[in-house]
CSV table of N, CA, C and O in Angstrom, one decimal:
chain,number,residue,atom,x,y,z
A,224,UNK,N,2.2,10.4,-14.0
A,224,UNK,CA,2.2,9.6,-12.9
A,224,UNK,C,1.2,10.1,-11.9
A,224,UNK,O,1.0,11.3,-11.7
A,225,UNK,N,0.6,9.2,-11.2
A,225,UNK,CA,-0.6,9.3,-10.1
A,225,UNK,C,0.2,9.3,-8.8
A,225,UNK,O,1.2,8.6,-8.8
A,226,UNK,N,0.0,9.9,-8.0
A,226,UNK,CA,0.9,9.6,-6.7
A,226,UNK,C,-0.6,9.8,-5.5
A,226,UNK,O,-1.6,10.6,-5.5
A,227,UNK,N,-0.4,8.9,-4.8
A,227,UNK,CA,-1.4,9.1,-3.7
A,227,UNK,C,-0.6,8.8,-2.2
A,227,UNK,O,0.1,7.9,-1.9
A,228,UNK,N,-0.9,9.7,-1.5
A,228,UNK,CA,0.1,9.7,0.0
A,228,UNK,C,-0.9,9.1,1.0
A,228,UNK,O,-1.8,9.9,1.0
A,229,UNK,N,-1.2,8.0,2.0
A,229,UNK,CA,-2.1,7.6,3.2
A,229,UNK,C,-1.2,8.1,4.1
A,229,UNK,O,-0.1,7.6,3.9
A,230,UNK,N,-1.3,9.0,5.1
A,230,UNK,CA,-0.5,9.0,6.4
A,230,UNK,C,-1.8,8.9,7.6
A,230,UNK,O,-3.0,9.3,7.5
A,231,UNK,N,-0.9,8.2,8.9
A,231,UNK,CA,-1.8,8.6,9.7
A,231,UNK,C,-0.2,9.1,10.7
A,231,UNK,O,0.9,9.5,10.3
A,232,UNK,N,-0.9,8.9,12.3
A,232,UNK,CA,-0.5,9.4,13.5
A,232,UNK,C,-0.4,8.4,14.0
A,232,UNK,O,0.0,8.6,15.1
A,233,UNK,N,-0.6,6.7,13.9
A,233,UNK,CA,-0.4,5.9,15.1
A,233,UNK,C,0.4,5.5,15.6
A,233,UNK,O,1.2,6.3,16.0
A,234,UNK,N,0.7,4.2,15.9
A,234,UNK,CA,1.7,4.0,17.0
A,234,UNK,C,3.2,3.4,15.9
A,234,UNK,O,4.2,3.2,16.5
A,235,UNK,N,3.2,3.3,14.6
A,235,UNK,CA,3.8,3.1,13.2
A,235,UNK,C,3.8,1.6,13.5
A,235,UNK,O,3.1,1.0,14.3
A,236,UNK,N,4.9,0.9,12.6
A,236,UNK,CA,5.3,-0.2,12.3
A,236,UNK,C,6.4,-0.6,12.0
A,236,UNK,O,7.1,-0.1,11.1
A,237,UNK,N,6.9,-1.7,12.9
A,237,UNK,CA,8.5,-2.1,12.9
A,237,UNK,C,8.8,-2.3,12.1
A,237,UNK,O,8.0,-2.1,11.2
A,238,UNK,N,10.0,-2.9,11.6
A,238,UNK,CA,10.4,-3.3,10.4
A,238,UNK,C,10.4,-4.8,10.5
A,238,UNK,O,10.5,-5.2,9.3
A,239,UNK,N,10.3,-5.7,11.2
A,239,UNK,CA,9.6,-6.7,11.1
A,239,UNK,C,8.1,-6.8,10.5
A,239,UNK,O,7.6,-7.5,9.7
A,240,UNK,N,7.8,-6.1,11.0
A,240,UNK,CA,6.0,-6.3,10.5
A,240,UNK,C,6.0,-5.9,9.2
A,240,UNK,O,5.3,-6.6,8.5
A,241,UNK,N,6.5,-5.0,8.6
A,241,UNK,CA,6.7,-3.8,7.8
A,241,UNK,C,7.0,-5.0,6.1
A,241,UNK,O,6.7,-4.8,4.9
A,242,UNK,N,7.6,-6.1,6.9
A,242,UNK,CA,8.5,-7.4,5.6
A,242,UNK,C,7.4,-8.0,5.5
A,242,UNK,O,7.5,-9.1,4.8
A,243,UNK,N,5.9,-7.6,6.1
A,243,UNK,CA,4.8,-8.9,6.4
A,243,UNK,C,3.8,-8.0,5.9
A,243,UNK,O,2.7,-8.6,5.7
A,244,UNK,N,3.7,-7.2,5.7
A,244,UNK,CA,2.3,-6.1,5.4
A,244,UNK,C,1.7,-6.5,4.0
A,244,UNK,O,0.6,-6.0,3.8
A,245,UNK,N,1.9,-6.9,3.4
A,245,UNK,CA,1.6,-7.2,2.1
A,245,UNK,C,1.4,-8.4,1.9
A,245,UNK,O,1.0,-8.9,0.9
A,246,UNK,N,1.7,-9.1,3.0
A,246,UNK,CA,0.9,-10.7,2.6
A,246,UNK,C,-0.4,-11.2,2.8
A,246,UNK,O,-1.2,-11.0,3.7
A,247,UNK,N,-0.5,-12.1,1.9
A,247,UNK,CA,-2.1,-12.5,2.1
A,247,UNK,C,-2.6,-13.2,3.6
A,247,UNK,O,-2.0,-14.0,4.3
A,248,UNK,N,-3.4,-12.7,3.6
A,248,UNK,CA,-4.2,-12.6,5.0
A,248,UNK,C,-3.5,-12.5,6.5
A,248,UNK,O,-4.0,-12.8,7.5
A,249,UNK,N,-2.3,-12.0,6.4
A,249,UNK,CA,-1.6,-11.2,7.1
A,249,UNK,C,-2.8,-9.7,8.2
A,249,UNK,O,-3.4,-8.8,7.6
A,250,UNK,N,-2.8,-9.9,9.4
A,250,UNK,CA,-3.2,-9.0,9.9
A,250,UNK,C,-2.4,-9.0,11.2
A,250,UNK,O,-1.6,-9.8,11.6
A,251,UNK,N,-2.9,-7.2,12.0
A,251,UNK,CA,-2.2,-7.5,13.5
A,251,UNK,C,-3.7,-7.5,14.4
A,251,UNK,O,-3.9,-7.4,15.6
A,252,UNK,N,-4.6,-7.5,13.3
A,252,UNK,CA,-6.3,-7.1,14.5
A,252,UNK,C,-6.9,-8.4,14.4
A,252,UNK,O,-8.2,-8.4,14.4
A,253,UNK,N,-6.3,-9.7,14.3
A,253,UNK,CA,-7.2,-11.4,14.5
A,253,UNK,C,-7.0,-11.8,13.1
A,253,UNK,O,-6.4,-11.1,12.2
A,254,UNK,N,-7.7,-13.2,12.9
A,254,UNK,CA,-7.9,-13.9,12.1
A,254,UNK,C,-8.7,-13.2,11.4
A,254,UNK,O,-9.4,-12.3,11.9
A,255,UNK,N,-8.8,-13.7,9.3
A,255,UNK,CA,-9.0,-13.3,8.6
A,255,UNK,C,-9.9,-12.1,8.1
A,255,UNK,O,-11.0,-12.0,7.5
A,256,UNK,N,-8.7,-10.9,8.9
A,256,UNK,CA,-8.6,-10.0,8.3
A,256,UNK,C,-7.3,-8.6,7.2
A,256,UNK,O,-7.2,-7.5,6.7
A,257,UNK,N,-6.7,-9.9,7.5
A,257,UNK,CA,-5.6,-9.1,6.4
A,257,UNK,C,-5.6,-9.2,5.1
A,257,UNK,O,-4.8,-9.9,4.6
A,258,UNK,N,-6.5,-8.4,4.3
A,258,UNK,CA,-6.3,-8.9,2.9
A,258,UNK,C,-6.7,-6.9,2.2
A,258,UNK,O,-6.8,-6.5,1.1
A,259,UNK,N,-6.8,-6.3,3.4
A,259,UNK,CA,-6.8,-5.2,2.2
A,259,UNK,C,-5.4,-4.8,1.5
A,259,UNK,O,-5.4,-4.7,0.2
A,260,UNK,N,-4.2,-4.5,2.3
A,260,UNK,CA,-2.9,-4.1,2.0
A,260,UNK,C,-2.6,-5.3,0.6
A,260,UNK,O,-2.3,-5.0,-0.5
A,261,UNK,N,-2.9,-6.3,1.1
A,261,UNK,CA,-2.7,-7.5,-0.3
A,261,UNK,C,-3.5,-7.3,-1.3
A,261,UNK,O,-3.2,-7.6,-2.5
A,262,UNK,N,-4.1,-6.9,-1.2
A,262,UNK,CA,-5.3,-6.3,-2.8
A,262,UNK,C,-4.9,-5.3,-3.2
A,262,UNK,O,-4.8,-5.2,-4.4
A,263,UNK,N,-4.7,-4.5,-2.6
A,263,UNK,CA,-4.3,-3.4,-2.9
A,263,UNK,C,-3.1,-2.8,-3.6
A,263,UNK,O,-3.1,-2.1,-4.5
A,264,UNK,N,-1.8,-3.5,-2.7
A,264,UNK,CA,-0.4,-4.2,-4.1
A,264,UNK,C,-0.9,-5.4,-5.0
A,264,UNK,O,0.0,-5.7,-5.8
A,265,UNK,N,-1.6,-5.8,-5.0
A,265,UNK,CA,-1.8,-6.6,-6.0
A,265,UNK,C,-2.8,-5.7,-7.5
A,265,UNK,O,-2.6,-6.1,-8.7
A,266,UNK,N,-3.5,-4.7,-7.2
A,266,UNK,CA,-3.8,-3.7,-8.2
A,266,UNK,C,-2.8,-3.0,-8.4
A,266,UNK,O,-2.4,-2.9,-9.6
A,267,UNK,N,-2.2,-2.3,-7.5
A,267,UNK,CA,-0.7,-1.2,-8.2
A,267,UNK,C,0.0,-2.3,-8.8
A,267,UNK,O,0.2,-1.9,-10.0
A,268,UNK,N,0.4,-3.7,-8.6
A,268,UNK,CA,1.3,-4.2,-9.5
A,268,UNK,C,1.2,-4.7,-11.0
A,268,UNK,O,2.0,-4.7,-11.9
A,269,UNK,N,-0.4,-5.1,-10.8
A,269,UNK,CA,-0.8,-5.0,-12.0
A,269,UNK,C,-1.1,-4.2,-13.0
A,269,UNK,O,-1.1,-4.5,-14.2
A,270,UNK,N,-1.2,-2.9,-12.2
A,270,UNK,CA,-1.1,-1.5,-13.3
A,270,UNK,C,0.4,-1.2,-13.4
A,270,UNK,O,0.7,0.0,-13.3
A,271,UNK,N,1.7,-2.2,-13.5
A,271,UNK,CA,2.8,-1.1,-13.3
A,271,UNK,C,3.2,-0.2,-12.3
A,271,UNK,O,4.2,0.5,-12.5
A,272,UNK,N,2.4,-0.2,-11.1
A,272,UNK,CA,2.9,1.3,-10.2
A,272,UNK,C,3.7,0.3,-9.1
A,272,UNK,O,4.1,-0.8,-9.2
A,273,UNK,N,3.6,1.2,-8.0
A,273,UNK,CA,4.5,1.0,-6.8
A,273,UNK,C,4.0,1.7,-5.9
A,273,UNK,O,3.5,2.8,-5.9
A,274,UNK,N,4.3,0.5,-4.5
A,274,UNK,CA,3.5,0.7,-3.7
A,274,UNK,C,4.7,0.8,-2.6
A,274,UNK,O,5.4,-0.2,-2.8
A,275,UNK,N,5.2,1.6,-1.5
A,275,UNK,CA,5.6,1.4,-0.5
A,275,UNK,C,5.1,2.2,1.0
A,275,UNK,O,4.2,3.1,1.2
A,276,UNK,N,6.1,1.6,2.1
A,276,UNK,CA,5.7,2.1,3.0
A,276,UNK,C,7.2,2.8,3.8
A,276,UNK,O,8.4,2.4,3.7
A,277,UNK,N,6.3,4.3,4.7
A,277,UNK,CA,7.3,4.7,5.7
A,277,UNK,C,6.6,4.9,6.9
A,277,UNK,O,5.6,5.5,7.1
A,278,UNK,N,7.6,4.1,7.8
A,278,UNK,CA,7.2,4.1,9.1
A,278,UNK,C,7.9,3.5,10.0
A,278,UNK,O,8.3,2.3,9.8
A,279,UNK,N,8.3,4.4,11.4
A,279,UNK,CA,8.6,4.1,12.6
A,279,UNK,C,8.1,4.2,13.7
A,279,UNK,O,7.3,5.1,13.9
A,280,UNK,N,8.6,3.1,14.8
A,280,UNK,CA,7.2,2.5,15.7
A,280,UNK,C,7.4,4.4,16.7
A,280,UNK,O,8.4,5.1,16.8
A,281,UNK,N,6.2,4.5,17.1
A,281,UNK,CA,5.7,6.1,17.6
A,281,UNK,C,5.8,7.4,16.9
A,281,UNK,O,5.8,8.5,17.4
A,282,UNK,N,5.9,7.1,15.5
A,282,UNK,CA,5.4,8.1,14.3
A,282,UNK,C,5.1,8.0,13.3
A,282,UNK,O,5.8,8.4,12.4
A,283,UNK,N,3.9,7.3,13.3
A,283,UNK,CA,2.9,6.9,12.7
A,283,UNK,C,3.0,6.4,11.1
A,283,UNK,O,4.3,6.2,11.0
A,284,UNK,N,2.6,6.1,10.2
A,284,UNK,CA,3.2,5.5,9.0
A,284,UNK,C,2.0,6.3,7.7
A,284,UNK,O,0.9,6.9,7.9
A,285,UNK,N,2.9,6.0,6.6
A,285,UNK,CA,2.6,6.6,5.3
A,285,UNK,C,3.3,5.6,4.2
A,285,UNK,O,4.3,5.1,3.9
A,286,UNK,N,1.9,5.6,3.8
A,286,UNK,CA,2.0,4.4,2.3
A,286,UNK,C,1.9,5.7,0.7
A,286,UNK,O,1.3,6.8,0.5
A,287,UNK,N,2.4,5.2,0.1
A,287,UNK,CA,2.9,5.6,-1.3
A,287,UNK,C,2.5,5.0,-2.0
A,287,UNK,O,2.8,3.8,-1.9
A,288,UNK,N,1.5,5.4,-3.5
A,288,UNK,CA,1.2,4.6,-4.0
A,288,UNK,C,1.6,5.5,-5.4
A,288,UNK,O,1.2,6.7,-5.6
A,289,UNK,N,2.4,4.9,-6.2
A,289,UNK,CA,2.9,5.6,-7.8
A,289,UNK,C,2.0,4.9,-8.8
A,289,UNK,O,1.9,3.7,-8.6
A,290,UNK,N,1.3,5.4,-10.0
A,290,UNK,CA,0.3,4.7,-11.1
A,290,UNK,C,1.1,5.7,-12.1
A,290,UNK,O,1.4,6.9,-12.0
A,291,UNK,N,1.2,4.5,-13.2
A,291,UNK,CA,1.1,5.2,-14.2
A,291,UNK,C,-0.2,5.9,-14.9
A,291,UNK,O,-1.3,5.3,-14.8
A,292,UNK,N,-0.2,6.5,-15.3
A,292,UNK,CA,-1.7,7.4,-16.2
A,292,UNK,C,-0.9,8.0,-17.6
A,292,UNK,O,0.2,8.5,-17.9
A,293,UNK,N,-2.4,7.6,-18.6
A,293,UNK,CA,-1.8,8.1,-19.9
A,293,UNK,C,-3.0,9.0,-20.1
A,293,UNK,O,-3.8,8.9,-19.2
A,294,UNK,N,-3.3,10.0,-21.1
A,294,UNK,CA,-3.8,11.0,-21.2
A,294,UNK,C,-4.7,10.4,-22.9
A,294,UNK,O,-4.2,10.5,-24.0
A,295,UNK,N,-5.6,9.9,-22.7
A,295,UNK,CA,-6.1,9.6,-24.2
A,295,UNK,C,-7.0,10.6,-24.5
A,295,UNK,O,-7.6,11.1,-23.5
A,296,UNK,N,-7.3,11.1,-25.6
A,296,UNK,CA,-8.0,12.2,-26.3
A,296,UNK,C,-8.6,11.7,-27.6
A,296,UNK,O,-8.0,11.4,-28.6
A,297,UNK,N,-9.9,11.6,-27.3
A,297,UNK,CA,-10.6,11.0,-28.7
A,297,UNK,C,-11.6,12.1,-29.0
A,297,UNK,O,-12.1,12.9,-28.3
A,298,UNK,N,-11.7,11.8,-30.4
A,298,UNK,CA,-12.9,13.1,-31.1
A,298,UNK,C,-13.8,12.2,-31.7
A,298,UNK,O,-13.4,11.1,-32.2
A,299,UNK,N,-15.1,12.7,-31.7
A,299,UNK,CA,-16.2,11.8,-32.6
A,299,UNK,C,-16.8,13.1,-33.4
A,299,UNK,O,-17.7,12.9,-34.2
């Protein structure tokens, strides 16, 4: 398993918003720009992994991302 941790320090995310982060073209910074978080579960899902988030509003948030990984070994 792959595990990759994003944290920052900002102001976090409620749990309202938190039910919305993953949808397409969903942003909180204007019009169409919400599509990285949506691409981005849309690749972990398609590889099998998992994606979540933790976060409360004034301590900042951290996304989780789990991949499977296989180990292939070929000889020529």
């Amino acid at each position: 398993m792959f595990i990759l941790k994003v944290k920052d320090n900002g102001m976090g995310i409620d749990s309202e918003m938190q039910q919305r982060i993953f949808e397409h073209g969903f942003s909180t910074k204007g019009e169409d720009r919400g599509y990285g978080l949506n691409l981005v579960k849309t690749m972990v899902d398609n590889h099998q992994g998992i994606i979540e988030i933790d976060s409360q509003p004034g301590l900042g948030t951290s996304i989780y991302v789990e991949l499977p990984c296989t180990l292939e070994v070929t000889s020529e």
